[in-house]
PDB file of C-alpha atoms in Angstrom:
ATOM      1  CA  MET A  27     -81.203 -11.903 142.913  1.00 61.00           C
ATOM      2  CA  LYS A  28     -79.673 -10.833 139.770  1.00 69.00           C
ATOM      3  CA  LYS A  29     -78.089 -13.559 137.630  1.00 87.00           C
ATOM      4  CA  GLU A  30     -74.280 -13.234 136.983  1.00 93.00           C
ATOM      5  CA  LYS A  31     -72.510 -13.669 133.669  1.00 96.00           C
ATOM      6  CA  ILE A  32     -68.910 -13.819 132.803  1.00 98.00           C
ATOM      7  CA  ILE A  33     -67.834 -12.493 129.189  1.00 98.00           C
ATOM      8  CA  MET A  34     -64.486 -13.328 127.957  1.00 98.00           C
ATOM      9  CA  GLY A  35     -63.490 -11.100 125.158  1.00 98.00           C
ATOM     10  CA  ILE A  36     -60.572 -12.230 122.506  1.00 98.00           C
ATOM     11  CA  ASP A  37     -58.417 -10.412 120.104  1.00 96.00           C
ATOM     12  CA  PRO A  38     -56.733 -13.173 118.314  1.00 94.00           C
ATOM     13  CA  GLY A  39     -53.446 -13.033 116.858  1.00 92.00           C
ATOM     14  CA  THR A  40     -50.136 -14.913 116.153  1.00 91.00           C
ATOM     15  CA  THR A  41     -47.808 -12.305 117.341  1.00 93.00           C
ATOM     16  CA  ILE A  42     -49.851 -11.329 120.366  1.00 95.00           C
ATOM     17  CA  MET A  43     -53.350 -12.647 121.502  1.00 96.00           C
ATOM     18  CA  GLY A  44     -55.261 -10.154 123.782  1.00 96.00           C
ATOM     19  CA  PHE A  45     -58.042 -10.983 125.967  1.00 97.00           C
ATOM     20  CA  GLY A  46     -60.353  -9.279 128.954  1.00 98.00           C
ATOM     21  CA  ILE A  47     -62.919 -10.702 131.116  1.00 98.00           C
ATOM     22  CA  ILE A  48     -65.728  -8.691 132.493  1.00 98.00           C
ATOM     23  CA  ARG A  49     -68.528  -9.703 135.275  1.00 98.00           C
ATOM     24  CA  VAL A  50     -71.863  -8.673 134.438  1.00 97.00           C
ATOM     25  CA  VAL A  51     -74.726  -8.466 137.103  1.00 95.00           C
ATOM     26  CA  GLY A  52     -77.807  -6.978 135.713  1.00 90.00           C
ATOM     27  CA  SER A  53     -77.137  -3.793 133.658  1.00 89.00           C
ATOM     28  CA  GLN A  54     -73.754  -3.621 135.713  1.00 94.00           C
ATOM     29  CA  MET A  55     -70.355  -4.597 134.312  1.00 96.00           C
ATOM     30  CA  THR A  56     -67.038  -4.832 136.250  1.00 97.00           C
ATOM     31  CA  PHE A  57     -63.675  -5.712 135.121  1.00 98.00           C
ATOM     32  CA  ILE A  58     -61.927  -8.734 136.039  1.00 97.00           C
ATOM     33  CA  GLN A  59     -58.771  -9.220 134.094  1.00 96.00           C
ATOM     34  CA  MET A  60     -56.930  -8.452 130.885  1.00 97.00           C
ATOM     35  CA  ASN A  61     -53.781  -9.702 129.596  1.00 95.00           C
ATOM     36  CA  GLU A  62     -52.063 -10.793 126.551  1.00 96.00           C
ATOM     37  CA  LEU A  63     -50.348 -14.206 125.492  1.00 96.00           C
ATOM     38  CA  ILE A  64     -46.931 -13.115 123.753  1.00 96.00           C
ATOM     39  CA  LEU A  65     -46.121 -15.287 120.562  1.00 96.00           C
ATOM     40  CA  LYS A  66     -43.454 -13.284 119.066  1.00 93.00           C
ATOM     41  CA  LYS A  67     -40.659 -15.364 120.190  1.00 93.00           C
ATOM     42  CA  TYR A  68     -41.722 -18.458 118.433  1.00 95.00           C
ATOM     43  CA  ASP A  69     -41.189 -19.267 114.980  1.00 94.00           C
ATOM     44  CA  ASP A  70     -43.084 -22.274 114.307  1.00 95.00           C
ATOM     45  CA  PRO A  71     -46.779 -21.286 113.284  1.00 94.00           C
ATOM     46  CA  PHE A  72     -48.059 -24.876 114.509  1.00 96.00           C
ATOM     47  CA  THR A  73     -46.528 -24.094 118.089  1.00 97.00           C
ATOM     48  CA  LYS A  74     -48.228 -20.836 118.107  1.00 97.00           C
ATOM     49  CA  LEU A  75     -51.629 -22.004 117.601  1.00 97.00           C
ATOM     50  CA  LYS A  76     -51.103 -24.595 120.421  1.00 97.00           C
ATOM     51  CA  MET A  77     -50.135 -22.018 122.736  1.00 97.00           C
ATOM     52  CA  ILE A  78     -53.624 -19.989 121.339  1.00 97.00           C
ATOM     53  CA  TYR A  79     -55.784 -22.963 122.227  1.00 98.00           C
ATOM     54  CA  ASP A  80     -53.824 -23.885 125.588  1.00 98.00           C
ATOM     55  CA  ARG A  81     -54.029 -20.731 126.752  1.00 97.00           C
ATOM     56  CA  THR A  82     -57.799 -20.182 126.146  1.00 98.00           C
ATOM     57  CA  ILE A  83     -58.585 -23.398 127.672  1.00 98.00           C
ATOM     58  CA  SER A  84     -56.791 -22.155 130.580  1.00 97.00           C
ATOM     59  CA  LEU A  85     -58.448 -19.046 130.573  1.00 97.00           C
ATOM     60  CA  ILE A  86     -62.004 -20.834 130.471  1.00 98.00           C
ATOM     61  CA  GLU A  87     -60.872 -23.266 133.363  1.00 98.00           C
ATOM     62  CA  THR A  88     -59.679 -20.362 135.666  1.00 98.00           C
ATOM     63  CA  TYR A  89     -62.813 -17.699 134.635  1.00 98.00           C
ATOM     64  CA  HIS A  90     -65.445 -20.067 133.725  1.00 98.00           C
ATOM     65  CA  PRO A  91     -66.946 -17.491 131.185  1.00 98.00           C
ATOM     66  CA  ASP A  92     -70.818 -17.958 130.145  1.00 97.00           C
ATOM     67  CA  GLU A  93     -69.959 -16.337 126.806  1.00 97.00           C
ATOM     68  CA  ILE A  94     -67.240 -15.751 124.444  1.00 98.00           C
ATOM     69  CA  ALA A  95     -66.958 -12.536 122.092  1.00 98.00           C
ATOM     70  CA  ILE A  96     -64.260 -12.605 119.569  1.00 97.00           C
ATOM     71  CA  GLU A  97     -62.769 -10.329 117.198  1.00 94.00           C
ATOM     72  CA  ALA A  98     -63.319 -11.304 113.268  1.00 90.00           C
ATOM     73  CA  PRO A  99     -60.109 -11.044 111.168  1.00 80.00           C
ATOM     74  CA  PHE A 100     -60.413  -8.230 108.515  1.00 72.00           C
ATOM     75  CA  TYR A 101     -59.410  -8.132 105.152  1.00 65.00           C
ATOM     76  CA  GLY A 102     -56.410  -6.011 104.633  1.00 66.00           C
ATOM     77  CA  LYS A 103     -54.114  -6.037 101.716  1.00 69.00           C
ATOM     78  CA  ASN A 104     -51.835  -8.920 103.101  1.00 77.00           C
ATOM     79  CA  VAL A 105     -53.732 -12.277 102.387  1.00 81.00           C
ATOM     80  CA  GLN A 106     -51.119 -14.193 104.284  1.00 82.00           C
ATOM     81  CA  SER A 107     -51.960 -12.141 107.437  1.00 81.00           C
ATOM     82  CA  MET A 108     -55.705 -12.690 106.998  1.00 83.00           C
ATOM     83  CA  LEU A 109     -55.343 -16.177 106.653  1.00 86.00           C
ATOM     84  CA  LYS A 110     -52.560 -16.402 109.834  1.00 87.00           C
ATOM     85  CA  LEU A 111     -55.321 -14.515 111.892  1.00 88.00           C
ATOM     86  CA  GLY A 112     -58.087 -16.647 110.585  1.00 90.00           C
ATOM     87  CA  ARG A 113     -56.220 -19.784 112.049  1.00 93.00           C
ATOM     88  CA  ALA A 114     -55.513 -17.996 115.500  1.00 94.00           C
ATOM     89  CA  GLN A 115     -59.370 -17.046 115.534  1.00 95.00           C
ATOM     90  CA  GLY A 116     -60.527 -20.722 114.680  1.00 95.00           C
ATOM     91  CA  VAL A 117     -58.113 -22.170 117.290  1.00 96.00           C
ATOM     92  CA  ALA A 118     -59.495 -19.884 119.884  1.00 97.00           C
ATOM     93  CA  MET A 119     -63.099 -20.717 118.776  1.00 97.00           C
ATOM     94  CA  ALA A 120     -62.454 -24.235 118.895  1.00 97.00           C
ATOM     95  CA  ALA A 121     -61.315 -24.046 122.535  1.00 97.00           C
ATOM     96  CA  GLY A 122     -64.485 -22.260 123.588  1.00 97.00           C
ATOM     97  CA  LEU A 123     -66.732 -24.521 121.432  1.00 96.00           C
ATOM     98  CA  SER A 124     -65.073 -27.534 122.664  1.00 96.00           C
ATOM     99  CA  ARG A 125     -66.255 -26.639 126.313  1.00 96.00           C
ATOM    100  CA  GLN A 126     -69.751 -25.741 124.700  1.00 96.00           C
ATOM    101  CA  ILE A 127     -69.378 -21.715 125.468  1.00 97.00           C
ATOM    102  CA  PRO A 128     -71.425 -19.866 123.090  1.00 96.00           C
ATOM    103  CA  ILE A 129     -69.371 -17.503 120.879  1.00 96.00           C
ATOM    104  CA  THR A 130     -70.048 -14.345 118.906  1.00 96.00           C
ATOM    105  CA  GLU A 131     -68.240 -12.806 116.392  1.00 95.00           C
ATOM    106  CA  TYR A 132     -67.610  -9.111 115.979  1.00 96.00           C
ATOM    107  CA  PHE A 133     -66.061  -7.107 113.275  1.00 94.00           C
ATOM    108  CA  PRO A 134     -63.172  -4.726 114.385  1.00 94.00           C
ATOM    109  CA  LYS A 135     -65.494  -1.311 113.399  1.00 95.00           C
ATOM    110  CA  LYS A 136     -68.581  -2.809 115.254  1.00 96.00           C
ATOM    111  CA  ILE A 137     -66.374  -3.165 118.287  1.00 97.00           C
ATOM    112  CA  LYS A 138     -65.109   0.362 118.119  1.00 97.00           C
ATOM    113  CA  MET A 139     -68.423   1.774 117.276  1.00 96.00           C
ATOM    114  CA  SER A 140     -69.765  -0.077 120.628  1.00 96.00           C
ATOM    115  CA  ILE A 141     -66.996   1.453 122.688  1.00 97.00           C
ATOM    116  CA  THR A 142     -66.544   4.810 121.225  1.00 96.00           C
ATOM    117  CA  GLY A 143     -69.366   5.524 119.025  1.00 96.00           C
ATOM    118  CA  ASN A 144     -66.922   5.986 116.031  1.00 96.00           C
ATOM    119  CA  GLY A 145     -66.096   2.796 113.723  1.00 95.00           C
ATOM    120  CA  ASN A 146     -62.938   4.145 112.863  1.00 95.00           C
ATOM    121  CA  ALA A 147     -61.605   4.957 116.414  1.00 97.00           C
ATOM    122  CA  SER A 148     -57.720   4.173 116.887  1.00 96.00           C
ATOM    123  CA  LYS A 149     -56.775   1.540 119.460  1.00 94.00           C
ATOM    124  CA  GLU A 150     -55.918   4.444 121.642  1.00 96.00           C
ATOM    125  CA  GLN A 151     -59.334   5.910 121.875  1.00 97.00           C
ATOM    126  CA  VAL A 152     -60.980   2.504 122.410  1.00 97.00           C
ATOM    127  CA  ALA A 153     -58.385   2.109 125.545  1.00 97.00           C
ATOM    128  CA  LYS A 154     -58.861   5.430 126.975  1.00 97.00           C
ATOM    129  CA  MET A 155     -62.644   5.009 126.684  1.00 97.00           C
ATOM    130  CA  LEU A 156     -62.523   1.453 128.418  1.00 97.00           C
ATOM    131  CA  GLN A 157     -60.152   2.745 131.349  1.00 97.00           C
ATOM    132  CA  GLN A 158     -63.099   5.258 132.024  1.00 96.00           C
ATOM    133  CA  LEU A 159     -66.046   2.971 131.495  1.00 96.00           C
ATOM    134  CA  LEU A 160     -64.308   0.162 133.844  1.00 97.00           C
ATOM    135  CA  LYS A 161     -62.252   2.590 136.023  1.00 95.00           C
ATOM    136  CA  LEU A 162     -58.857   1.048 135.204  1.00 96.00           C
ATOM    137  CA  LYS A 163     -56.073   2.792 136.839  1.00 94.00           C
ATOM    138  CA  THR A 164     -53.379   1.990 134.400  1.00 93.00           C
ATOM    139  CA  LEU A 165     -53.340   0.823 130.341  1.00 93.00           C
ATOM    140  CA  PRO A 166     -51.206  -1.931 129.303  1.00 91.00           C
ATOM    141  CA  LYS A 167     -48.165  -1.183 127.231  1.00 88.00           C
ATOM    142  CA  ASN A 168     -49.547  -3.047 124.181  1.00 87.00           C
ATOM    143  CA  LEU A 169     -53.046  -2.448 123.622  1.00 94.00           C
ATOM    144  CA  ASP A 170     -53.990  -6.130 122.261  1.00 94.00           C
ATOM    145  CA  SER A 171     -55.378  -6.835 125.682  1.00 96.00           C
ATOM    146  CA  THR A 172     -57.653  -3.844 125.617  1.00 97.00           C
ATOM    147  CA  ASP A 173     -58.600  -5.013 122.133  1.00 97.00           C
ATOM    148  CA  GLY A 174     -59.688  -8.134 123.657  1.00 97.00           C
ATOM    149  CA  LEU A 175     -61.654  -6.448 126.591  1.00 98.00           C
ATOM    150  CA  ALA A 176     -63.189  -4.257 124.231  1.00 98.00           C
ATOM    151  CA  ALA A 177     -64.783  -7.459 122.379  1.00 98.00           C
ATOM    152  CA  ALA A 178     -66.217  -8.441 125.690  1.00 98.00           C
ATOM    153  CA  VAL A 179     -67.625  -4.922 126.340  1.00 98.00           C
ATOM    154  CA  CYS A 180     -69.043  -4.948 122.788  1.00 97.00           C
ATOM    155  CA  HIS A 181     -70.784  -7.989 123.582  1.00 97.00           C
ATOM    156  CA  PHE A 182     -72.304  -6.725 126.903  1.00 97.00           C
ATOM    157  CA  TYR A 183     -73.471  -3.423 124.981  1.00 95.00           C
ATOM    158  CA  ASN A 184     -74.976  -5.894 122.179  1.00 94.00           C
ATOM    159  CA  GLN A 185     -76.817  -8.408 124.071  1.00 86.00           C
ATOM    160  CA  GLY A 186     -80.252  -9.250 122.618  1.00 67.00           C
ATOM    161  CA  LYS A 187     -79.665  -7.048 119.623  1.00 63.00           C
ATOM    162  CA  ILE A 188     -80.435  -8.830 116.286  1.00 48.00           C
ATOM    163  CA  SER A 189     -77.558  -7.821 114.177  1.00 47.00           C
ATOM    164  CA  GLN A 190     -74.937  -8.538 116.647  1.00 44.00           C
ATOM    165  CA  GLY A 191     -72.615 -10.817 114.728  1.00 50.00           C
ATOM    166  CA  LYS A 192     -72.324 -14.385 114.025  1.00 57.00           C
ATOM    167  CA  SER A 193     -73.008 -16.517 116.869  1.00 58.00           C
ATOM    168  CA  TYR A 194     -72.141 -20.338 117.525  1.00 59.00           C
ATOM    169  CA  THR A 195     -73.274 -22.554 120.394  1.00 60.00           C
ATOM    170  CA  GLY A 196     -71.536 -25.570 119.174  1.00 60.00           C
ATOM    171  CA  TRP A 197     -69.905 -27.434 116.600  1.00 55.00           C
ATOM    172  CA  ALA A 198     -73.287 -28.330 115.037  1.00 64.00           C
ATOM    173  CA  ALA A 199     -74.222 -24.802 114.965  1.00 64.00           C
ATOM    174  CA  PHE A 200     -71.041 -23.592 113.472  1.00 55.00           C
ATOM    175  CA  VAL A 201     -71.103 -26.303 110.728  1.00 57.00           C
ATOM    176  CA  LYS A 202     -74.778 -25.293 109.862  1.00 63.00           C
ATOM    177  CA  GLN A 203     -73.702 -21.903 109.471  1.00 60.00           C
ATOM    178  CA  ASN A 204     -70.361 -22.258 107.693  1.00 57.00           C
ATOM    179  CA  GLY A 205     -71.353 -25.573 105.844  1.00 53.00           C
ATOM    180  CA  ASP A 206     -70.611 -23.992 102.377  1.00 49.00           C
ATOM    181  CA  ARG A 207     -67.199 -22.704 103.533  1.00 45.00           C
ATOM    182  CA  ILE A 208     -65.973 -26.179 104.791  1.00 44.00           C
ATOM    183  CA  ASP A 209     -64.762 -28.909 101.995  1.00 40.00           C
TER     184      ASP A 209
END
């Protein structure tokens, strides 16, 4: 009997948080869910972070993922945007770690490369490839949910590979790997 695994992917954001969930049995993956949490209408940054945490916990309690794949914040020209993304990512990670779910972080280029074969692919190209791979009838208006789904699929494709990204199995592992960044 083949073991089943549920992988949840998260595209963190303080405007829109996208997520996708897949089921893996052996070498086969099937689509379960993708959606997004719209945060645009909230002005208070702490309310947004609480909503990200609460939604991630709700998804964990509903789908019981065995592993979480999360997109790493990327450095752009706006440092404030990166800090906000890092907070959103950290809150989502904290939710998973509070339930002892292993988390792996992937850079956006790694996710795009895993899905399309091109690390510079557009969001639309990633979404279209996911549509084909998972036989999705339609794509969402906002592509943040497909970005979350892409993180989950990337994790599936990179299972067992050495250079998959940073993985954390709990708070102790996170602190051990990031102790130099925590003051």
